[in-house]
Amino acid sequence: MTPNSQFPAQANPLAQDGAVVMLNAGSSSLKFEVFDLGPGGLQCFLRGQIDGIGHQAHFRAKDGAGLALHDASFSGDAITTQHAALVWLLAWLRAHMVGKPVVAVGHRVVHGGTQFLQPVRVDAGVLRQLEALVPLAPLHQPHNLAPIRSLLAERPELPQVACFDTAFHQSQPPEAQMFALPWRFHEDGVRRYGFHGLSYEYIARTARNQVPALAAGRTVVAHLGNGVSLCALLDGRSLATTMGFTALDGCPMGTRCGSLDAGVVIHLARAYGMSMDAIESMLYLESGLLGLSGVSSDMQELLDSSAPGARRAVDYFVYQLAREVASMAAAIGGMDALVFTAGIGENSAPIRLAVCARLAWMGVHLDAQANAAGAARISSASSPVSVWRIATNEERMMAEHTCEVLGLRQA
Ligand code: ADP
């Protein structure tokens, strides 16, 4: 049965003609992807972003094949808020989607706390519950919620679905969710949540549907983008992950520090007189690859650079990553497969090679040619651990969730 035949046109006429819009709102950007609900299955046919919101806003859009449709700055202070960006984007989409109505909007929301264990249709009551989680993710959650609030006011009839970065990790055992702090803090929500869940869920689903060799067993997935984390999957379910209470923990990232002795934070406050805001800003925005290299937060630039700081940052990145992969494997009793994904994981053969070289003792052996060529399976035929390169697609995962929650179609 094709997916579409499960939803005959008369049962859901919009499924033939409409589109769903996925939004990912950050502090100064609004990213979007639009998926057709037509007979060919979910197809992304528009994507882009407004960035520089509040400074010098700029809009870029491409079609599904990557062809540029729009690339221009807004004049002056035309777009200074998320609300203004959303209103402008909706008007642009209306003009570019003649005959294809937007039937639903899905939102990436970083935190679902302990209440939201799966995607949810948002109404005013749900929005209030999500706003109560702002203290758990003050740098991301308010921005994620801004377009939801705007749409509830501007287009109350339009169904909206919140998709959470935390939800996929709710399958973790209690010990994976704890800090060794007085227990009352755990009960207050100071616990390990984990993030990048939409990416891991997409990889687990892709493995189930397309890579049978990966679907069952012990798999460590390395999501290496600007944000970096690892996830230990057992039969496709998350049992451990490197990010914790916030998206600061675990591996070093573009501008975030990764694991840090909590005593360092105390020392920075006492000895350097740094305020909490200054420490927060340094740990999120000035650390990681950027802090160590003094050159760039961008892995590609570091790999191309001859500056000593660039080498230092790349070496630390690889070293920590290999340590954390072994830690993830310990959480699931070993490792049958290792998957690389996201910007660095998908595109950097040298980083994959360097990480795997440090994991040879665990039975990780690459096929150098397959790795250089960016094949799907990049381990040698005799490698006890199979190694894969799989492109992630968080927006598609959100689109599938949005359709599932609203009964528009099944993935
Ligand atoms: P985000 O987390 O913002 O979605 P991405 O997943 O796009 O980020 O990953 C961005 C990172 O991927 C950057 O550090 C970039 O340099 C890196 N990257 C992309 N292509 C390459 C490449 N060919 N070689 C090395 N690093 C790359």
Coordinates of N, CA, C and O in Angstrom, one line a residue, residues 223-317:
H223 N 26.5 12.9 16.0 CA 25.9 14.1 15.3 C 27.0 15.2 15.4 O 27.1 15.8 16.5
L224 N 27.7 15.4 14.4 CA 28.8 16.4 14.4 C 28.5 17.6 13.5 O 28.8 17.6 12.3
G225 N 27.8 18.6 14.1 CA 27.5 19.8 13.3 C 28.1 21.0 14.1 O 29.2 20.8 14.7
N226 N 27.5 22.2 14.1 CA 28.0 23.2 14.9 C 27.8 22.8 16.4 O 28.6 23.1 17.3
G227 N 26.6 22.2 16.6 CA 26.4 21.5 17.9 C 26.8 20.1 17.7 O 26.7 19.5 16.6
V228 N 27.4 19.5 18.8 CA 27.9 18.1 18.6 C 27.4 17.3 19.8 O 27.5 17.7 21.0
S229 N 26.9 16.1 19.5 CA 26.6 15.2 20.6 C 26.6 13.8 20.0 O 26.7 13.6 18.8
L230 N 26.6 12.8 20.9 CA 26.6 11.4 20.6 C 25.4 10.7 21.2 O 25.0 11.2 22.3
C231 N 24.9 9.7 20.6 CA 23.8 9.0 21.2 C 24.0 7.5 21.1 O 24.5 7.0 20.1
A232 N 23.8 6.8 22.2 CA 23.9 5.3 22.2 C 22.5 4.7 22.0 O 21.6 4.9 22.9
L233 N 22.3 4.0 20.9 CA 21.1 3.4 20.6 C 21.1 1.9 20.8 O 22.1 1.2 20.3
L234 N 20.1 1.4 21.4 CA 20.0 -0.1 21.5 C 18.7 -0.4 20.8 O 17.6 0.0 21.3
D235 N 18.8 -1.2 19.7 CA 17.6 -1.5 18.9 C 16.8 -0.3 18.6 O 15.5 -0.2 18.6
G236 N 17.5 0.8 18.3 CA 16.8 2.0 17.8 C 16.3 3.0 18.9 O 15.7 4.0 18.6
R237 N 16.5 2.6 20.1 CA 16.0 3.5 21.2 C 17.2 4.1 21.9 O 18.3 3.4 22.1
S238 N 17.1 5.4 22.4 CA 18.2 6.1 23.0 C 18.4 5.6 24.4 O 17.4 5.6 25.3
L239 N 19.6 5.1 24.8 CA 19.9 4.7 26.1 C 20.9 5.6 26.8 O 21.0 5.6 28.1
A240 N 21.6 6.4 26.1 CA 22.5 7.4 26.7 C 22.8 8.4 25.6 O 22.8 8.2 24.4
T241 N 23.2 9.6 26.1 CA 23.6 10.7 25.2 C 24.6 11.6 25.9 O 24.6 11.6 27.1
T242 N 25.4 12.3 25.1 CA 26.4 13.1 25.8 C 26.0 14.5 26.3 O 26.5 15.0 27.2
M243 N 24.9 15.1 25.7 CA 24.4 16.3 26.2 C 23.6 16.0 27.4 O 23.0 14.9 27.5
G244 N 23.5 17.0 28.3 CA 22.8 16.7 29.6 C 21.6 17.6 29.9 O 20.6 17.7 29.2
F245 N 21.8 18.4 30.9 CA 20.8 19.4 31.3 C 20.7 20.5 30.3 O 19.6 21.0 30.1
T246 N 21.8 20.9 29.7 CA 21.8 21.8 28.6 C 22.6 21.3 27.5 O 23.2 20.2 27.6
A247 N 22.6 22.0 26.4 CA 23.3 21.6 25.2 C 24.8 22.0 25.2 O 25.4 22.1 24.2
L248 N 25.3 22.3 26.5 CA 26.7 22.6 26.6 C 27.5 21.3 26.9 O 28.7 21.4 26.7
D249 N 26.9 20.3 27.4 CA 27.7 19.2 27.9 C 28.2 18.2 26.8 O 27.7 18.3 25.7
G250 N 29.2 17.4 27.2 CA 29.6 16.4 26.3 C 30.8 16.8 25.5 O 31.9 17.2 26.0
C251 N 30.7 16.7 24.1 CA 31.8 16.9 23.2 C 32.0 18.4 23.0 O 31.1 19.2 23.1
P252 N 33.3 18.8 22.7 CA 33.5 20.2 22.3 C 32.7 20.5 21.0 O 32.6 19.6 20.1
M253 N 32.3 21.7 20.8 CA 31.5 22.1 19.7 C 32.1 23.3 19.0 O 33.1 23.8 19.4
G254 N 31.4 23.9 18.0 CA 31.9 25.1 17.3 C 32.3 26.2 18.3 O 33.4 26.6 18.3
T255 N 31.3 26.6 19.2 CA 31.6 27.6 20.1 C 31.3 27.2 21.6 O 31.4 28.0 22.5
R256 N 30.8 26.0 21.8 CA 30.5 25.5 23.2 C 31.6 24.6 23.7 O 32.2 23.8 22.9
C257 N 31.7 24.6 25.0 CA 32.9 24.0 25.6 C 32.8 22.4 25.7 O 33.8 21.8 25.7
G258 N 31.6 21.9 25.7 CA 31.5 20.4 26.1 C 31.8 20.3 27.6 O 31.7 21.2 28.3
S259 N 32.0 19.0 27.9 CA 32.2 18.7 29.4 C 33.2 19.6 30.0 O 34.3 19.8 29.5
L260 N 32.8 20.1 31.2 CA 33.7 21.0 31.9 C 33.5 20.7 33.4 O 32.4 20.6 33.9
D261 N 34.6 20.6 34.1 CA 34.6 20.5 35.6 C 33.8 21.6 36.1 O 34.1 22.8 35.9
A262 N 32.8 21.3 36.9 CA 31.9 22.4 37.5 C 32.7 23.3 38.3 O 32.4 24.5 38.5
G263 N 33.9 22.8 38.9 CA 34.7 23.7 39.7 C 35.3 24.9 38.9 O 35.6 25.9 39.4
V264 N 35.4 24.7 37.6 CA 35.9 25.8 36.7 C 35.0 27.0 36.8 O 35.4 28.1 36.8
V265 N 33.7 26.7 36.7 CA 32.7 27.7 36.7 C 32.8 28.5 38.0 O 32.8 29.8 38.0
I266 N 33.0 27.8 39.2 CA 33.1 28.5 40.5 C 34.4 29.3 40.5 O 34.4 30.5 40.9
H267 N 35.4 28.8 39.9 CA 36.7 29.5 39.9 C 36.6 30.8 39.0 O 37.1 31.9 39.4
L268 N 35.9 30.7 37.9 CA 35.8 31.8 37.0 C 35.0 33.0 37.7 O 35.4 34.1 37.6
A269 N 34.0 32.6 38.5 CA 33.2 33.6 39.2 C 34.1 34.2 40.3 O 34.1 35.4 40.5
R270 N 34.8 33.4 41.1 CA 35.5 33.9 42.2 C 36.8 34.6 41.8 O 37.0 35.8 42.2
A271 N 37.6 33.9 41.0 CA 39.0 34.5 40.8 C 39.0 35.6 39.7 O 39.8 36.5 39.7
Y272 N 38.0 35.5 38.8 CA 38.0 36.5 37.7 C 36.9 37.4 37.9 O 36.7 38.4 37.1
G273 N 36.0 37.2 38.9 CA 34.9 38.1 39.1 C 33.9 38.2 38.0 O 33.2 39.2 37.8
M274 N 33.9 37.1 37.2 CA 32.9 37.0 36.1 C 31.5 36.9 36.6 O 31.2 36.0 37.5
S275 N 30.6 37.6 36.0 CA 29.2 37.4 36.3 C 28.7 36.1 35.7 O 29.3 35.6 34.7
M276 N 27.5 35.6 36.1 CA 26.9 34.4 35.5 C 26.6 34.7 34.0 O 26.8 33.8 33.2
D277 N 26.2 35.9 33.7 CA 25.9 36.2 32.3 C 27.2 36.1 31.4 O 27.2 35.5 30.3
A278 N 28.3 36.6 32.0 CA 29.5 36.6 31.2 C 30.0 35.2 31.1 O 30.5 34.8 30.0
I279 N 29.9 34.4 32.1 CA 30.3 33.0 32.0 C 29.5 32.2 31.0 O 30.0 31.5 30.2
E280 N 28.2 32.4 31.1 CA 27.3 31.8 30.2 C 27.6 32.1 28.7 O 27.7 31.2 27.9
S281 N 27.8 33.4 28.5 CA 28.2 33.8 27.1 C 29.5 33.2 26.7 O 29.6 32.7 25.5
M282 N 30.5 33.1 27.6 CA 31.8 32.6 27.2 C 31.6 31.1 26.9 O 32.2 30.6 25.9
L283 N 30.9 30.3 27.7 CA 30.8 28.9 27.5 C 30.0 28.5 26.3 O 30.3 27.5 25.7
Y284 N 29.0 29.3 26.0 CA 28.2 29.0 24.8 C 28.7 29.6 23.5 O 28.6 29.0 22.4
L285 N 29.3 30.8 23.6 CA 29.6 31.5 22.3 C 31.1 31.7 22.0 O 31.5 32.0 20.9
E286 N 32.0 31.5 23.0 CA 33.4 31.8 22.8 C 34.3 30.6 23.1 O 35.5 30.8 23.1
S287 N 33.8 29.5 23.3 CA 34.6 28.3 23.7 C 34.7 27.3 22.5 O 34.7 27.7 21.4
G288 N 34.8 26.1 22.9 CA 34.9 25.0 21.8 C 36.0 25.2 20.8 O 37.1 25.7 21.2
L289 N 35.7 24.9 19.6 CA 36.7 25.0 18.5 C 37.2 26.5 18.4 O 38.4 26.7 18.2
L290 N 36.3 27.4 18.5 CA 36.7 28.8 18.4 C 37.6 29.2 19.5 O 38.6 29.9 19.3
G291 N 37.2 28.9 20.8 CA 38.0 29.3 21.9 C 39.4 28.6 21.9 O 40.4 29.3 22.1
L292 N 39.5 27.4 21.5 CA 40.8 26.7 21.5 C 41.7 27.1 20.4 O 42.9 27.2 20.5
S293 N 41.1 27.4 19.2 CA 41.9 27.8 18.0 C 42.2 29.3 18.0 O 43.3 29.7 17.5
G294 N 41.3 30.1 18.5 CA 41.4 31.5 18.3 C 41.3 31.9 16.8 O 41.6 33.0 16.4
V295 N 40.8 30.9 16.0 CA 40.8 31.2 14.5 C 39.3 31.1 14.0 O 38.9 32.1 13.4
S296 N 38.6 30.1 14.4 CA 37.3 29.9 13.8 C 36.5 28.8 14.6 O 37.1 27.9 15.2
S297 N 35.2 28.9 14.5 CA 34.3 27.8 15.0 C 34.0 26.8 13.9 O 33.4 25.8 14.2
D298 N 34.5 27.1 12.7 CA 34.1 26.3 11.6 C 35.1 25.2 11.3 O 36.3 25.5 11.0
M299 N 34.7 24.0 11.3 CA 35.7 22.9 11.1 C 36.4 22.9 9.8 O 37.6 22.7 9.7
Q300 N 35.6 23.3 8.8 CA 36.3 23.3 7.4 C 37.4 24.3 7.4 O 38.5 24.1 6.9
E301 N 37.1 25.5 8.0 CA 38.2 26.6 8.0 C 39.4 26.1 8.9 O 40.5 26.4 8.5
L302 N 39.1 25.4 9.9 CA 40.2 24.9 10.8 C 41.1 23.9 10.0 O 42.3 23.9 10.1
L303 N 40.4 23.0 9.3 CA 41.1 22.0 8.6 C 42.0 22.6 7.5 O 43.0 22.1 7.1
D304 N 41.5 23.8 6.9 CA 42.2 24.5 5.9 C 43.3 25.4 6.4 O 44.1 26.0 5.6
S305 N 43.3 25.6 7.7 CA 44.2 26.6 8.3 C 45.5 26.0 8.7 O 45.6 24.9 9.2
S306 N 46.6 26.8 8.6 CA 47.9 26.3 9.1 C 48.3 26.9 10.5 O 49.4 26.7 11.0
A307 N 47.3 27.7 11.1 CA 47.6 28.3 12.4 C 47.7 27.2 13.4 O 47.0 26.2 13.4
P308 N 48.7 27.3 14.4 CA 48.9 26.3 15.4 C 47.6 26.0 16.2 O 47.3 24.9 16.6
G309 N 46.9 27.1 16.5 CA 45.6 27.0 17.2 C 44.6 26.1 16.5 O 43.8 25.4 17.2
A310 N 44.6 26.2 15.2 CA 43.6 25.3 14.5 C 43.9 23.9 14.7 O 43.0 23.1 14.9
R311 N 45.2 23.5 14.6 CA 45.6 22.1 14.8 C 45.2 21.6 16.2 O 44.7 20.5 16.5
R312 N 45.5 22.5 17.2 CA 45.2 22.2 18.6 C 43.7 21.9 18.8 O 43.3 20.9 19.4
A313 N 42.9 22.8 18.2 CA 41.4 22.6 18.3 C 40.9 21.3 17.7 O 40.1 20.6 18.2
V314 N 41.4 21.0 16.5 CA 41.0 19.8 15.8 C 41.5 18.6 16.5 O 40.7 17.6 16.7
D315 N 42.7 18.6 17.1 CA 43.2 17.4 17.8 C 42.4 17.2 19.1 O 42.0 16.0 19.4
Y316 N 42.0 18.2 19.8 CA 41.2 18.1 21.0 C 39.8 17.5 20.6 O 39.3 16.7 21.3
F317 N 39.3 18.1 19.6 CA 37.9 17.6 19.1 C 37.9 16.1 18.9 O 37.1 15.4 19.3

